[in-house]
Short mmCIF file of C-alpha atoms in Angstrom, two decimals:
data_model
loop_
_atom_site.label_atom_id
_atom_site.label_comp_id
_atom_site.label_asym_id
_atom_site.label_seq_id
_atom_site.Cartn_x
_atom_site.Cartn_y
_atom_site.Cartn_z
CA UNK G 1 -44.90 239.70 -17.03
CA UNK G 2 -42.02 240.03 -19.84
CA UNK G 3 -40.80 236.81 -21.40
CA UNK G 4 -37.44 235.56 -19.94
CA UNK G 5 -36.18 234.08 -23.35
CA UNK G 6 -33.48 236.41 -24.24
CA UNK G 7 -32.30 234.96 -27.54
CA UNK G 8 -34.67 235.87 -29.96
CA UNK G 9 -34.46 235.00 -33.59
CA UNK G 10 -34.09 238.34 -35.38
CA UNK G 11 -35.80 237.01 -38.57
CA UNK G 12 -38.88 236.98 -36.47
CA UNK G 13 -39.07 240.83 -36.86
CA UNK G 14 -41.61 242.15 -39.38
CA UNK G 15 -40.14 245.45 -39.32
CA UNK G 16 -37.82 247.91 -37.61
CA UNK G 17 -40.65 249.33 -35.16
CA UNK G 18 -41.59 245.84 -33.88
CA UNK G 19 -38.13 244.58 -33.71
CA UNK G 20 -37.33 247.61 -31.33
CA UNK G 21 -40.41 246.93 -29.25
CA UNK G 22 -39.64 243.45 -28.72
CA UNK G 23 -35.74 244.32 -27.93
CA UNK G 24 -36.79 246.76 -25.53
CA UNK G 25 -39.38 244.23 -23.89
CA UNK G 26 -37.45 241.38 -23.51
CA UNK G 27 -33.79 242.67 -23.14
CA UNK G 28 -33.65 246.20 -21.85
CA UNK G 29 -36.86 246.51 -19.75
CA UNK G 30 -35.74 243.74 -17.18
CA UNK G 31 -32.44 245.88 -16.74
CA UNK G 32 -34.12 249.18 -16.39
CA UNK G 33 -36.80 247.59 -14.07
CA UNK G 34 -34.24 246.03 -11.65
CA UNK G 35 -32.05 248.96 -11.12
CA UNK G 36 -35.04 251.73 -10.96
CA UNK G 37 -34.02 253.33 -14.00
CA UNK G 38 -37.46 254.85 -14.44
CA UNK G 39 -37.18 256.65 -10.89
CA UNK G 40 -33.86 258.27 -11.80
CA UNK G 41 -33.91 259.16 -15.62
CA UNK G 42 -37.17 258.10 -17.95
CA UNK G 43 -40.47 256.30 -17.63
CA UNK G 44 -40.66 252.87 -19.26
CA UNK G 45 -41.51 253.12 -23.28
CA UNK G 46 -44.60 252.04 -24.52
CA UNK G 47 -45.72 250.40 -27.74
CA UNK G 48 -47.03 254.00 -29.16
CA UNK G 49 -43.40 255.37 -28.61
CA UNK G 50 -42.37 252.75 -31.32
CA UNK G 51 -45.16 253.41 -33.65
CA UNK G 52 -45.76 257.07 -33.52
CA UNK G 53 -45.29 259.40 -36.37
CA UNK G 54 -41.95 261.69 -36.22
CA UNK G 55 -42.53 264.71 -33.91
CA UNK G 56 -41.11 268.09 -34.08
CA UNK G 57 -40.81 270.08 -30.79
CA UNK G 58 -40.95 273.81 -30.90
CA UNK G 59 -39.27 275.80 -28.06
CA UNK G 60 -38.81 279.60 -27.73
CA UNK G 61 -39.54 282.57 -25.33
CA UNK G 62 -42.64 284.25 -25.90
CA UNK G 63 -43.54 285.98 -28.88
CA UNK G 64 -40.67 284.23 -31.24
CA UNK G 65 -43.51 282.93 -33.56
CA UNK G 66 -43.82 279.41 -32.37
CA UNK G 67 -47.40 279.19 -33.01
CA UNK G 68 -47.26 281.34 -36.28
CA UNK G 69 -44.44 278.80 -37.53
CA UNK G 70 -46.98 275.77 -37.06
CA UNK G 71 -49.60 277.73 -38.96
CA UNK G 72 -47.13 278.77 -41.61
CA UNK G 73 -45.89 274.86 -42.05
CA UNK G 74 -49.58 273.82 -42.37
CA UNK G 75 -51.18 277.11 -43.80
CA UNK G 76 -54.21 276.29 -41.55
CA UNK G 77 -55.30 277.22 -38.14
CA UNK G 78 -55.46 274.66 -35.58
CA UNK G 79 -57.97 274.26 -32.73
CA UNK G 80 -56.69 275.97 -29.60
CA UNK G 81 -54.28 278.46 -31.62
CA UNK G 82 -53.82 281.95 -30.36
CA UNK G 83 -51.39 284.46 -31.54
CA UNK G 84 -50.35 287.60 -30.21
CA UNK G 85 -47.31 289.97 -29.14
CA UNK G 86 -48.14 289.04 -25.40
CA UNK G 87 -47.56 285.29 -24.10
CA UNK G 88 -50.40 283.75 -25.81
CA UNK G 89 -49.70 280.15 -25.71
CA UNK G 90 -49.88 278.70 -22.07
CA UNK G 91 -50.10 275.31 -22.88
CA UNK G 92 -48.17 272.41 -24.69
CA UNK G 93 -50.41 271.55 -27.53
CA UNK G 94 -49.67 268.37 -29.52
CA UNK G 95 -50.64 269.14 -33.19
CA UNK G 96 -51.77 265.89 -34.56
CA UNK G 97 -53.66 264.35 -37.62
CA UNK G 98 -57.51 263.31 -36.91
CA UNK G 99 -60.26 262.92 -39.36
CA UNK G 100 -62.38 265.27 -37.24
CA UNK G 101 -61.12 268.77 -35.95
CA UNK G 102 -61.09 269.18 -32.48
CA UNK G 103 -59.21 269.24 -28.90
CA UNK G 104 -58.67 266.45 -26.57
CA UNK G 105 -57.85 267.75 -22.87
CA UNK G 106 -54.59 266.20 -21.30
CA UNK G 107 -56.16 263.99 -18.98
CA UNK G 108 -57.75 262.08 -21.55
CA UNK G 109 -54.80 262.09 -23.57
CA UNK G 110 -52.74 260.20 -21.03
CA UNK G 111 -54.99 257.27 -21.00
CA UNK G 112 -55.09 256.73 -24.78
CA UNK G 113 -52.88 253.83 -25.41
CA UNK G 114 -52.74 254.62 -29.12
CA UNK G 115 -51.09 258.22 -28.28
CA UNK G 116 -47.37 258.32 -27.19
CA UNK G 117 -48.09 260.57 -23.98
CA UNK G 118 -49.20 258.15 -21.22
CA UNK G 119 -46.08 258.52 -18.95
CA UNK G 120 -46.55 262.20 -18.84
CA UNK G 121 -49.45 261.35 -16.12
CA UNK G 122 -46.28 261.47 -13.80
CA UNK G 123 -46.18 265.26 -13.85
CA UNK G 124 -49.58 265.61 -12.37
CA UNK G 125 -52.86 267.83 -12.77
CA UNK G 126 -50.76 271.22 -12.93
CA UNK G 127 -49.21 269.92 -15.94
CA UNK G 128 -52.24 267.98 -17.61
CA UNK G 129 -54.49 271.04 -17.16
CA UNK G 130 -51.89 272.70 -19.40
CA UNK G 131 -51.63 270.00 -22.16
CA UNK G 132 -54.00 269.20 -24.96
CA UNK G 133 -53.97 267.70 -28.58
CA UNK G 134 -55.41 269.74 -31.42
CA UNK G 135 -56.44 267.11 -34.09
CA UNK G 136 -57.26 268.07 -37.57
CA UNK G 137 -57.18 266.62 -41.13
CA UNK G 138 -54.02 268.21 -42.56
CA UNK G 139 -51.53 266.59 -45.24
CA UNK G 140 -48.51 268.00 -43.29
CA UNK G 141 -49.92 266.07 -40.34
CA UNK G 142 -50.10 262.62 -42.30
CA UNK G 143 -46.22 262.47 -41.85
CA UNK G 144 -45.53 264.37 -38.75
CA UNK G 145 -46.84 265.67 -35.56
CA UNK G 146 -45.91 269.02 -33.95
CA UNK G 147 -45.61 270.00 -30.33
CA UNK G 148 -46.14 273.65 -29.53
CA UNK G 149 -44.90 274.76 -26.11
CA UNK G 150 -45.56 277.72 -23.58
CA UNK G 151 -43.47 280.87 -24.33
CA UNK G 152 -40.73 280.95 -21.89
CA UNK G 153 -40.72 284.35 -19.73
CA UNK G 154 -37.77 285.47 -17.66
CA UNK G 155 -37.51 285.65 -13.72
CA UNK G 156 -38.10 283.21 -10.93
CA UNK G 157 -41.82 284.15 -10.76
CA UNK G 158 -42.74 282.23 -13.91
CA UNK G 159 -40.99 279.27 -12.87
CA UNK G 160 -42.84 279.20 -9.67
CA UNK G 161 -46.41 279.93 -11.07
CA UNK G 162 -46.36 277.03 -13.60
CA UNK G 163 -46.78 274.54 -10.78
CA UNK G 164 -44.64 271.74 -12.51
CA UNK G 165 -41.25 271.11 -13.68
CA UNK G 166 -41.15 272.89 -17.07
CA UNK G 167 -37.43 271.72 -17.99
CA UNK G 168 -38.40 268.16 -16.97
CA UNK G 169 -41.44 268.05 -19.19
CA UNK G 170 -39.41 269.51 -22.05
CA UNK G 171 -36.66 266.92 -21.37
CA UNK G 172 -39.30 264.08 -21.67
CA UNK G 173 -40.29 265.37 -24.99
CA UNK G 174 -36.95 265.69 -26.11
CA UNK G 175 -36.06 262.19 -25.65
CA UNK G 176 -39.16 261.13 -27.87
CA UNK G 177 -39.15 263.68 -30.76
CA UNK G 178 -37.06 263.71 -33.83
CA UNK G 179 -36.32 267.18 -34.20
CA UNK G 180 -36.30 270.18 -31.76
CA UNK G 181 -36.50 273.66 -33.07
CA UNK G 182 -35.20 276.56 -30.84
CA UNK G 183 -36.75 279.77 -31.98
CA UNK G 184 -35.52 283.12 -31.31
CA UNK G 185 -36.79 286.74 -32.29
CA UNK G 186 -34.44 288.75 -34.21
CA UNK G 187 -35.42 291.69 -32.08
CA UNK G 188 -34.87 290.37 -28.72
CA UNK G 189 -31.94 288.03 -28.37
CA UNK G 190 -31.59 288.16 -24.60
CA UNK G 191 -31.50 284.42 -23.38
CA UNK G 192 -33.45 284.35 -20.19
CA UNK G 193 -32.46 282.21 -16.99
CA UNK G 194 -35.27 279.94 -17.58
CA UNK G 195 -34.64 279.33 -21.34
CA UNK G 196 -30.85 278.70 -20.65
CA UNK G 197 -32.14 276.08 -18.15
CA UNK G 198 -34.22 274.61 -20.60
CA UNK G 199 -31.33 274.47 -23.41
CA UNK G 200 -29.08 272.64 -20.79
CA UNK G 201 -32.08 270.11 -20.07
CA UNK G 202 -31.70 269.42 -23.87
CA UNK G 203 -28.28 268.67 -23.51
CA UNK G 204 -28.00 265.15 -24.68
CA UNK G 205 -30.12 265.85 -27.66
CA UNK G 206 -27.92 268.39 -29.63
CA UNK G 207 -27.95 266.07 -32.71
CA UNK G 208 -31.73 266.71 -32.81
CA UNK G 209 -31.42 270.48 -32.33
CA UNK G 210 -31.85 273.19 -34.92
CA UNK G 211 -32.09 276.66 -34.38
CA UNK G 212 -34.55 279.46 -36.28
CA UNK G 213 -33.70 283.06 -36.11
CA UNK G 214 -37.04 284.35 -37.01
CA UNK G 215 -38.69 287.66 -37.92
CA UNK G 216 -35.33 288.49 -39.73
CA UNK G 217 -37.29 290.63 -42.47
CA UNK G 218 -37.70 293.34 -39.97
CA UNK G 219 -33.96 294.36 -39.59
CA UNK G 220 -31.30 295.64 -42.21
CA UNK G 221 -28.79 293.38 -43.63
CA UNK G 222 -25.99 294.98 -41.12
CA UNK G 223 -28.10 294.35 -38.12
CA UNK G 224 -28.90 290.84 -38.98
CA UNK G 225 -25.29 290.15 -39.37
CA UNK G 226 -24.74 291.71 -35.70
CA UNK G 227 -27.71 289.85 -34.30
CA UNK G 228 -26.54 286.64 -35.90
CA UNK G 229 -23.07 286.91 -34.24
CA UNK G 230 -24.53 287.85 -30.89
CA UNK G 231 -26.85 284.75 -31.07
CA UNK G 232 -23.88 282.26 -31.99
CA UNK G 233 -22.02 283.69 -29.12
CA UNK G 234 -24.85 283.45 -26.54
CA UNK G 235 -25.58 280.04 -27.58
CA UNK G 236 -21.83 278.93 -27.60
CA UNK G 237 -22.17 279.27 -23.90
CA UNK G 238 -25.09 277.32 -23.39
CA UNK G 239 -24.69 274.52 -25.85
CA UNK G 240 -21.23 273.19 -25.19
CA UNK G 241 -20.48 271.17 -28.14
CA UNK G 242 -17.52 271.55 -30.53
CA UNK G 243 -19.78 271.68 -33.44
CA UNK G 244 -21.59 274.87 -34.35
CA UNK G 245 -25.23 274.30 -33.96
CA UNK G 246 -27.17 274.80 -37.22
CA UNK G 247 -28.95 278.21 -37.30
CA UNK G 248 -31.75 279.00 -40.00
CA UNK G 249 -32.29 282.65 -40.91
CA UNK G 250 -35.79 283.82 -42.13
CA UNK G 251 -39.37 285.09 -41.44
CA UNK G 252 -41.57 281.94 -41.20
CA UNK G 253 -45.00 283.31 -42.01
CA UNK G 254 -46.90 284.27 -44.97
CA UNK G 255 -46.66 288.23 -44.91
CA UNK G 256 -44.68 290.50 -47.12
CA UNK G 257 -41.12 291.05 -46.18
CA UNK G 258 -40.76 294.45 -44.41
CA UNK G 259 -36.84 294.79 -45.66
CA UNK G 260 -36.61 292.62 -48.75
CA UNK G 261 -33.12 292.95 -49.37
CA UNK G 262 -32.24 289.39 -48.02
CA UNK G 263 -35.10 287.67 -49.79
CA UNK G 264 -32.79 285.18 -51.66
CA UNK G 265 -31.03 284.48 -48.29
CA UNK G 266 -34.44 283.74 -46.42
CA UNK G 267 -35.60 281.59 -49.47
CA UNK G 268 -32.30 279.32 -49.40
CA UNK G 269 -32.61 279.08 -45.55
CA UNK G 270 -36.41 278.31 -45.60
CA UNK G 271 -35.84 275.62 -48.30
CA UNK G 272 -32.97 273.89 -46.29
CA UNK G 273 -35.14 273.86 -43.02
CA UNK G 274 -37.85 272.41 -44.88
CA UNK G 275 -35.78 269.80 -46.46
CA UNK G 276 -34.66 268.90 -42.90
CA UNK G 277 -38.10 268.48 -41.81
CA UNK G 278 -39.10 266.57 -44.85
CA UNK G 279 -36.38 264.11 -44.25
CA UNK G 280 -37.92 263.27 -40.68
CA UNK G 281 -40.12 260.37 -41.86
CA UNK G 282 -37.64 258.61 -43.92
CA UNK G 283 -35.14 258.63 -40.76
CA UNK G 284 -37.58 258.24 -38.31
CA UNK G 285 -36.73 254.45 -37.65
CA UNK G 286 -33.12 255.43 -37.63
CA UNK G 287 -33.82 257.82 -34.81
CA UNK G 288 -35.46 255.45 -32.85
CA UNK G 289 -32.82 252.93 -33.00
CA UNK G 290 -30.27 255.62 -32.14
CA UNK G 291 -32.43 256.60 -29.09
CA UNK G 292 -32.67 253.01 -27.84
CA UNK G 293 -28.93 252.60 -27.91
CA UNK G 294 -28.33 255.86 -25.91
CA UNK G 295 -31.06 254.40 -23.45
CA UNK G 296 -29.33 251.30 -23.36
CA UNK G 297 -25.91 252.59 -22.55
CA UNK G 298 -27.28 254.87 -19.69
CA UNK G 299 -29.54 251.81 -18.33
CA UNK G 300 -26.10 249.84 -18.00
CA UNK G 301 -24.24 252.67 -16.39
CA UNK G 302 -27.54 252.89 -13.82
CA UNK G 303 -27.04 249.37 -13.17
CA UNK G 304 -23.29 249.86 -12.06
CA UNK G 305 -24.04 252.42 -9.92
CA UNK G 306 -27.05 250.98 -8.11
CA UNK G 307 -25.24 247.70 -7.64
CA UNK G 308 -22.22 249.58 -6.34
CA UNK G 309 -24.00 251.37 -3.65
CA UNK G 310 -26.02 248.32 -2.68
CA UNK G 311 -22.50 246.50 -2.26
CA UNK G 312 -21.15 249.36 0.00
CA UNK G 313 -24.22 249.40 2.22
CA UNK G 314 -24.02 247.67 5.98
CA UNK G 315 -26.19 244.78 6.33
CA UNK G 316 -27.41 246.18 10.09
CA UNK G 317 -26.11 249.42 11.56
CA UNK G 318 -25.13 252.57 10.26
CA UNK G 319 -27.15 252.73 6.94
CA UNK G 320 -28.15 256.36 7.33
CA UNK G 321 -24.41 257.69 7.68
CA UNK G 322 -23.02 255.33 5.03
CA UNK G 323 -25.84 256.56 2.80
CA UNK G 324 -24.68 260.04 3.33
CA UNK G 325 -21.11 259.24 2.89
CA UNK G 326 -21.86 257.12 -0.61
CA UNK G 327 -23.98 260.24 -2.01
CA UNK G 328 -21.07 262.53 -0.96
CA UNK G 329 -18.60 260.39 -2.78
CA UNK G 330 -20.59 259.43 -5.69
CA UNK G 331 -18.02 261.18 -7.72
CA UNK G 332 -15.29 258.64 -6.61
CA UNK G 333 -18.04 255.93 -7.35
CA UNK G 334 -18.30 257.21 -11.00
CA UNK G 335 -14.64 257.26 -11.40
CA UNK G 336 -14.13 253.50 -9.97
CA UNK G 337 -16.96 252.10 -12.52
CA UNK G 338 -15.42 254.09 -15.36
CA UNK G 339 -12.02 252.43 -14.73
CA UNK G 340 -13.32 248.82 -13.92
CA UNK G 341 -15.89 248.54 -16.67
CA UNK G 342 -14.06 250.73 -19.58
CA UNK G 343 -17.17 253.27 -19.74
CA UNK G 344 -16.82 256.87 -21.48
CA UNK G 345 -17.21 259.45 -18.78
CA UNK G 346 -19.93 261.13 -21.17
CA UNK G 347 -22.16 258.03 -20.58
CA UNK G 348 -22.74 258.76 -16.95
CA UNK G 349 -25.66 260.65 -15.64
CA UNK G 350 -25.51 264.35 -14.24
CA UNK G 351 -23.57 264.01 -10.99
CA UNK G 352 -25.51 266.65 -8.88
CA UNK G 353 -28.79 265.55 -10.15
CA UNK G 354 -28.13 261.98 -9.30
CA UNK G 355 -26.91 262.71 -5.82
CA UNK G 356 -30.27 264.85 -5.41
CA UNK G 357 -32.22 261.88 -6.37
CA UNK G 358 -30.24 259.16 -4.51
CA UNK G 359 -31.39 261.35 -1.21
CA UNK G 360 -34.86 260.11 -1.19
CA UNK G 361 -33.93 256.42 -2.42
CA UNK G 362 -33.64 253.33 0.18
CA UNK G 363 -30.32 251.93 -0.49
CA UNK G 364 -31.00 248.53 1.12
CA UNK G 365 -33.86 247.76 -1.36
CA UNK G 366 -31.25 248.15 -4.19
CA UNK G 367 -30.47 245.21 -6.34
CA UNK G 368 -27.22 243.64 -6.68
CA UNK G 369 -25.34 243.04 -9.85
CA UNK G 370 -27.02 240.54 -12.03
CA UNK G 371 -24.70 239.64 -15.00
CA UNK G 372 -27.55 237.90 -16.94
CA UNK G 373 -29.36 241.12 -17.35
CA UNK G 374 -26.18 242.85 -18.45
CA UNK G 375 -25.24 240.16 -20.79
CA UNK G 376 -28.57 240.50 -22.53
CA UNK G 377 -28.04 244.14 -22.97
CA UNK G 378 -24.59 243.64 -24.53
CA UNK G 379 -26.05 240.94 -26.77
CA UNK G 380 -28.68 243.47 -28.08
CA UNK G 381 -26.16 246.26 -28.58
CA UNK G 382 -23.57 243.84 -30.36
CA UNK G 383 -25.93 241.69 -32.51
CA UNK G 384 -29.53 242.52 -32.53
CA UNK G 385 -29.11 246.36 -33.16
CA UNK G 386 -26.60 245.55 -36.09
CA UNK G 387 -29.39 243.24 -37.90
CA UNK G 388 -32.14 246.16 -37.17
CA UNK G 389 -29.71 248.63 -38.82
CA UNK G 390 -29.59 246.61 -42.03
CA UNK G 391 -33.55 246.45 -41.63
CA UNK G 392 -33.56 250.20 -41.39
CA UNK G 393 -31.70 250.53 -45.01
CA UNK G 394 -34.11 248.16 -46.58
CA UNK G 395 -37.03 249.86 -45.36
CA UNK G 396 -35.57 253.23 -46.20
CA UNK G 397 -34.63 251.87 -49.84
CA UNK G 398 -38.47 250.42 -49.95
CA UNK G 399 -39.81 253.88 -49.27
CA UNK G 400 -37.73 256.41 -50.92
CA UNK G 401 -40.58 258.83 -51.53
CA UNK G 402 -41.68 258.93 -47.79
CA UNK G 403 -41.66 262.76 -47.10
CA UNK G 404 -43.65 265.48 -45.38
CA UNK G 405 -46.18 267.12 -48.08
CA UNK G 406 -48.89 269.77 -48.29
CA UNK G 407 -49.10 273.26 -46.52
CA UNK G 408 -46.17 275.41 -47.11
CA UNK G 409 -43.89 272.67 -48.44
CA UNK G 410 -45.93 272.39 -51.55
CA UNK G 411 -45.01 275.96 -52.61
CA UNK G 412 -41.27 275.26 -52.52
CA UNK G 413 -41.87 272.16 -55.29
CA UNK G 414 -42.67 273.45 -58.28
CA UNK G 415 -43.58 276.41 -60.74
CA UNK G 416 -41.85 279.88 -61.21
CA UNK G 417 -41.93 280.48 -57.34
CA UNK G 418 -40.18 277.12 -56.35
CA UNK G 419 -36.96 277.24 -54.93
CA UNK G 420 -34.08 278.16 -57.29
CA UNK G 421 -36.54 278.78 -60.47
CA UNK G 422 -34.88 280.72 -63.22
CA UNK G 423 -31.22 280.85 -61.38
CA UNK G 424 -28.13 279.23 -62.28
CA UNK G 425 -28.82 276.09 -64.52
CA UNK G 426 -32.54 276.94 -64.53
CA UNK G 427 -31.97 280.47 -66.07
CA UNK G 428 -33.88 280.78 -69.35
CA UNK G 429 -36.13 277.81 -68.60
CA UNK G 430 -39.30 279.30 -69.65
CA UNK G 431 -37.78 281.42 -72.70
CA UNK G 432 -38.46 280.80 -76.39
CA UNK G 433 -34.61 281.71 -77.11
CA UNK G 434 -31.56 279.56 -76.22
CA UNK G 435 -30.20 281.44 -73.07
CA UNK G 436 -26.84 280.59 -73.97
CA UNK G 437 -27.10 282.62 -77.23
CA UNK G 438 -27.11 285.92 -75.36
CA UNK G 439 -23.20 285.53 -74.62
CA UNK G 440 -22.56 283.34 -77.42
CA UNK G 441 -20.80 286.21 -79.45
CA UNK G 442 -18.16 286.52 -76.66
CA UNK G 443 -17.68 282.73 -76.55
CA UNK G 444 -17.37 282.68 -80.46
CA UNK G 445 -14.48 285.28 -80.17
CA UNK G 446 -12.41 282.67 -77.79
CA UNK G 447 -13.56 279.81 -79.94
CA UNK G 448 -12.05 280.99 -82.99
CA UNK G 449 -8.80 281.58 -81.54
CA UNK G 450 -8.46 277.95 -80.67
CA UNK G 451 -8.08 277.21 -84.28
CA UNK G 452 -10.95 274.88 -84.90
CA UNK G 453 -10.80 271.97 -87.38
CA UNK G 454 -13.89 271.29 -89.54
CA UNK G 455 -15.82 273.67 -86.98
CA UNK G 456 -14.49 271.84 -83.90
CA UNK G 457 -11.97 272.35 -81.07
CA UNK G 458 -10.13 269.24 -79.69
CA UNK G 459 -10.43 268.22 -75.97
CA UNK G 460 -6.85 269.53 -75.55
CA UNK G 461 -7.63 272.90 -76.85
CA UNK G 462 -10.84 273.45 -74.90
CA UNK G 463 -8.91 272.04 -71.67
CA UNK G 464 -6.40 274.87 -71.88
CA UNK G 465 -9.29 277.37 -71.98
CA UNK G 466 -11.60 276.01 -69.38
CA UNK G 467 -8.75 275.54 -66.74
CA UNK G 468 -8.58 279.35 -66.73
CA UNK G 469 -11.75 279.45 -64.72
CA UNK G 470 -9.62 277.67 -62.02
CA UNK G 471 -12.51 275.16 -61.29
CA UNK G 472 -11.22 271.65 -60.24
CA UNK G 473 -10.79 269.03 -62.75
CA UNK G 474 -13.78 267.11 -61.21
CA UNK G 475 -15.92 269.81 -61.86
CA UNK G 476 -14.60 270.73 -65.28
CA UNK G 477 -14.98 267.11 -66.14
CA UNK G 478 -18.67 267.14 -65.42
CA UNK G 479 -18.97 270.31 -67.54
CA UNK G 480 -17.31 268.81 -70.32
CA UNK G 481 -19.63 265.87 -70.06
CA UNK G 482 -22.77 268.06 -70.10
CA UNK G 483 -21.48 270.19 -72.96
CA UNK G 484 -20.10 267.27 -75.21
CA UNK G 485 -23.80 266.70 -76.40
CA UNK G 486 -23.01 264.46 -79.38
CA UNK G 487 -20.26 262.60 -77.46
CA UNK G 488 -17.74 262.69 -80.11
CA UNK G 489 -14.68 263.99 -77.93
CA UNK G 490 -14.87 267.48 -79.64
CA UNK G 491 -16.75 270.78 -79.08
CA UNK G 492 -18.42 272.84 -81.83
CA UNK G 493 -19.21 276.66 -81.36
CA UNK G 494 -22.72 275.80 -79.64
CA UNK G 495 -21.26 273.07 -77.37
CA UNK G 496 -18.33 275.29 -76.35
CA UNK G 497 -20.53 278.20 -75.71
CA UNK G 498 -22.75 276.02 -73.56
CA UNK G 499 -19.43 274.73 -71.57
CA UNK G 500 -18.71 278.26 -70.79
CA UNK G 501 -22.29 278.98 -69.68
CA UNK G 502 -22.15 276.08 -67.27
CA UNK G 503 -18.54 277.30 -65.87
CA UNK G 504 -20.25 280.76 -65.32
CA UNK G 505 -23.28 278.83 -63.70
CA UNK G 506 -20.68 277.31 -61.37
CA UNK G 507 -18.64 280.47 -60.67
CA UNK G 508 -21.67 282.27 -59.50
CA UNK G 509 -22.18 279.56 -56.63
CA UNK G 510 -24.72 277.34 -58.48
CA UNK G 511 -24.99 273.65 -58.73
CA UNK G 512 -24.51 271.79 -61.74
CA UNK G 513 -27.51 269.58 -63.01
CA UNK G 514 -27.10 265.92 -63.15
CA UNK G 515 -28.17 265.81 -66.69
CA UNK G 516 -28.36 268.65 -69.32
CA UNK G 517 -31.80 270.15 -68.97
CA UNK G 518 -33.83 270.48 -72.37
CA UNK G 519 -33.66 274.35 -72.31
CA UNK G 520 -29.88 274.49 -72.33
CA UNK G 521 -29.51 271.67 -75.10
CA UNK G 522 -27.93 273.56 -78.34
CA UNK G 523 -30.46 274.21 -81.20
CA UNK G 524 -28.81 272.21 -83.45
CA UNK G 525 -28.53 269.19 -80.98
CA UNK G 526 -31.99 269.12 -79.93
CA UNK G 527 -32.88 265.93 -81.50
CA UNK G 528 -29.92 263.97 -79.89
CA UNK G 529 -30.35 262.14 -76.58
CA UNK G 530 -27.66 262.47 -74.28
CA UNK G 531 -26.14 259.12 -72.89
CA UNK G 532 -24.65 258.83 -69.11
#
């Protein structure tokens, strides 16, 4: 049994994972267990849930490129992988790191205490026969695990033939993963009924959700613009959030682009998505903390609902009729609890789903309200979580380089094909001549109209000219700092040309470098070291 000592010394926590695990076991689990949280919402958490690597869940209709996307990230085939235009992936495949390459079937996976899948046992053999773990030594998988899912088809037949609750399994994964990527094919944008149901099942996890519009190189720019608009319209009807969901456009595979017109857009989008995925190991502890807080809030509401139903039940006669009445009036009970305990309406579980689940429960076995259990969770949320939050920041600071490496992520790092190479402030990086020199004659004409004294113009004179760019002072101030290489408060002709070059870089939509790159240092200033 779990220890009853609710007052834990937070300094005993060695790290965030251990702290979360202990808080869950000593403070949150007793509340969940008493008020049947695991029967209604989510199975109990296990040690592996707190220790596992960040996971990325891929969801999409068939032939949207989910499996190809994984292969693209890892630059390697994985065991059990099948790719084709027809629905090829009919299983959930957890792609994870392992010293030996091989496949572990679902029934063996759910008895492994080191893997975070033990509670999937509840979905039965129909699911477990369609679940496997592909293990392999790959550098990408040293930092993250990836969950490939069956392609979603349209129609009622597909839902029935699965033999298990597909949306419920996805919801189980959604609670535990760090990122959910919804893939769409730019060619077939229709969102089937089952896919709509799946997206709605992920309703409480919009913060983890990203959308990829894949195979975008196969259509023209004009078509792409229309497809993107149609996708946003369709998603807006399903995902009911005030924020617009982030959509990444591209073709995530290692084949030549069919329509190369949007190459720059695809490169920028791929880089943004890669950065998002690469940040997952660094933010994993914060995600687990956030998920535990969400779970605790729902567990509190569950306790109020169950104890309210117990309180209303007669002790002897008329139990069945009263039960039906209470289920029918559950909305009113929600409202009463909301008012009495100042709980946000958004914290309550779905009304229809709750009513359906309550039908199979014996209300007479429900527990009455136990204030001590609620106080323990309140103490956890008010005090322990704040201390753990501080530990999260310390762990992040201690591991700033924790990121996903290997596979396709390496191709975006360095060399002439790295993202942004030879563009903006990087233009001319591998040329012998000073790149600013190309336009220097034009800048010199302006320079000599500013009446330089001893070959230099004052800050006031330069400011008047630089303001013509209409860039804000914050940007122009940074440009001045970069261009005034010798820090004398004046600009000579080379420094003035450099300032104008940096203005052009900014006006073309590129970011300014934090420090002046070596290839932009004026030839006459190459021996000077810039001070911050």
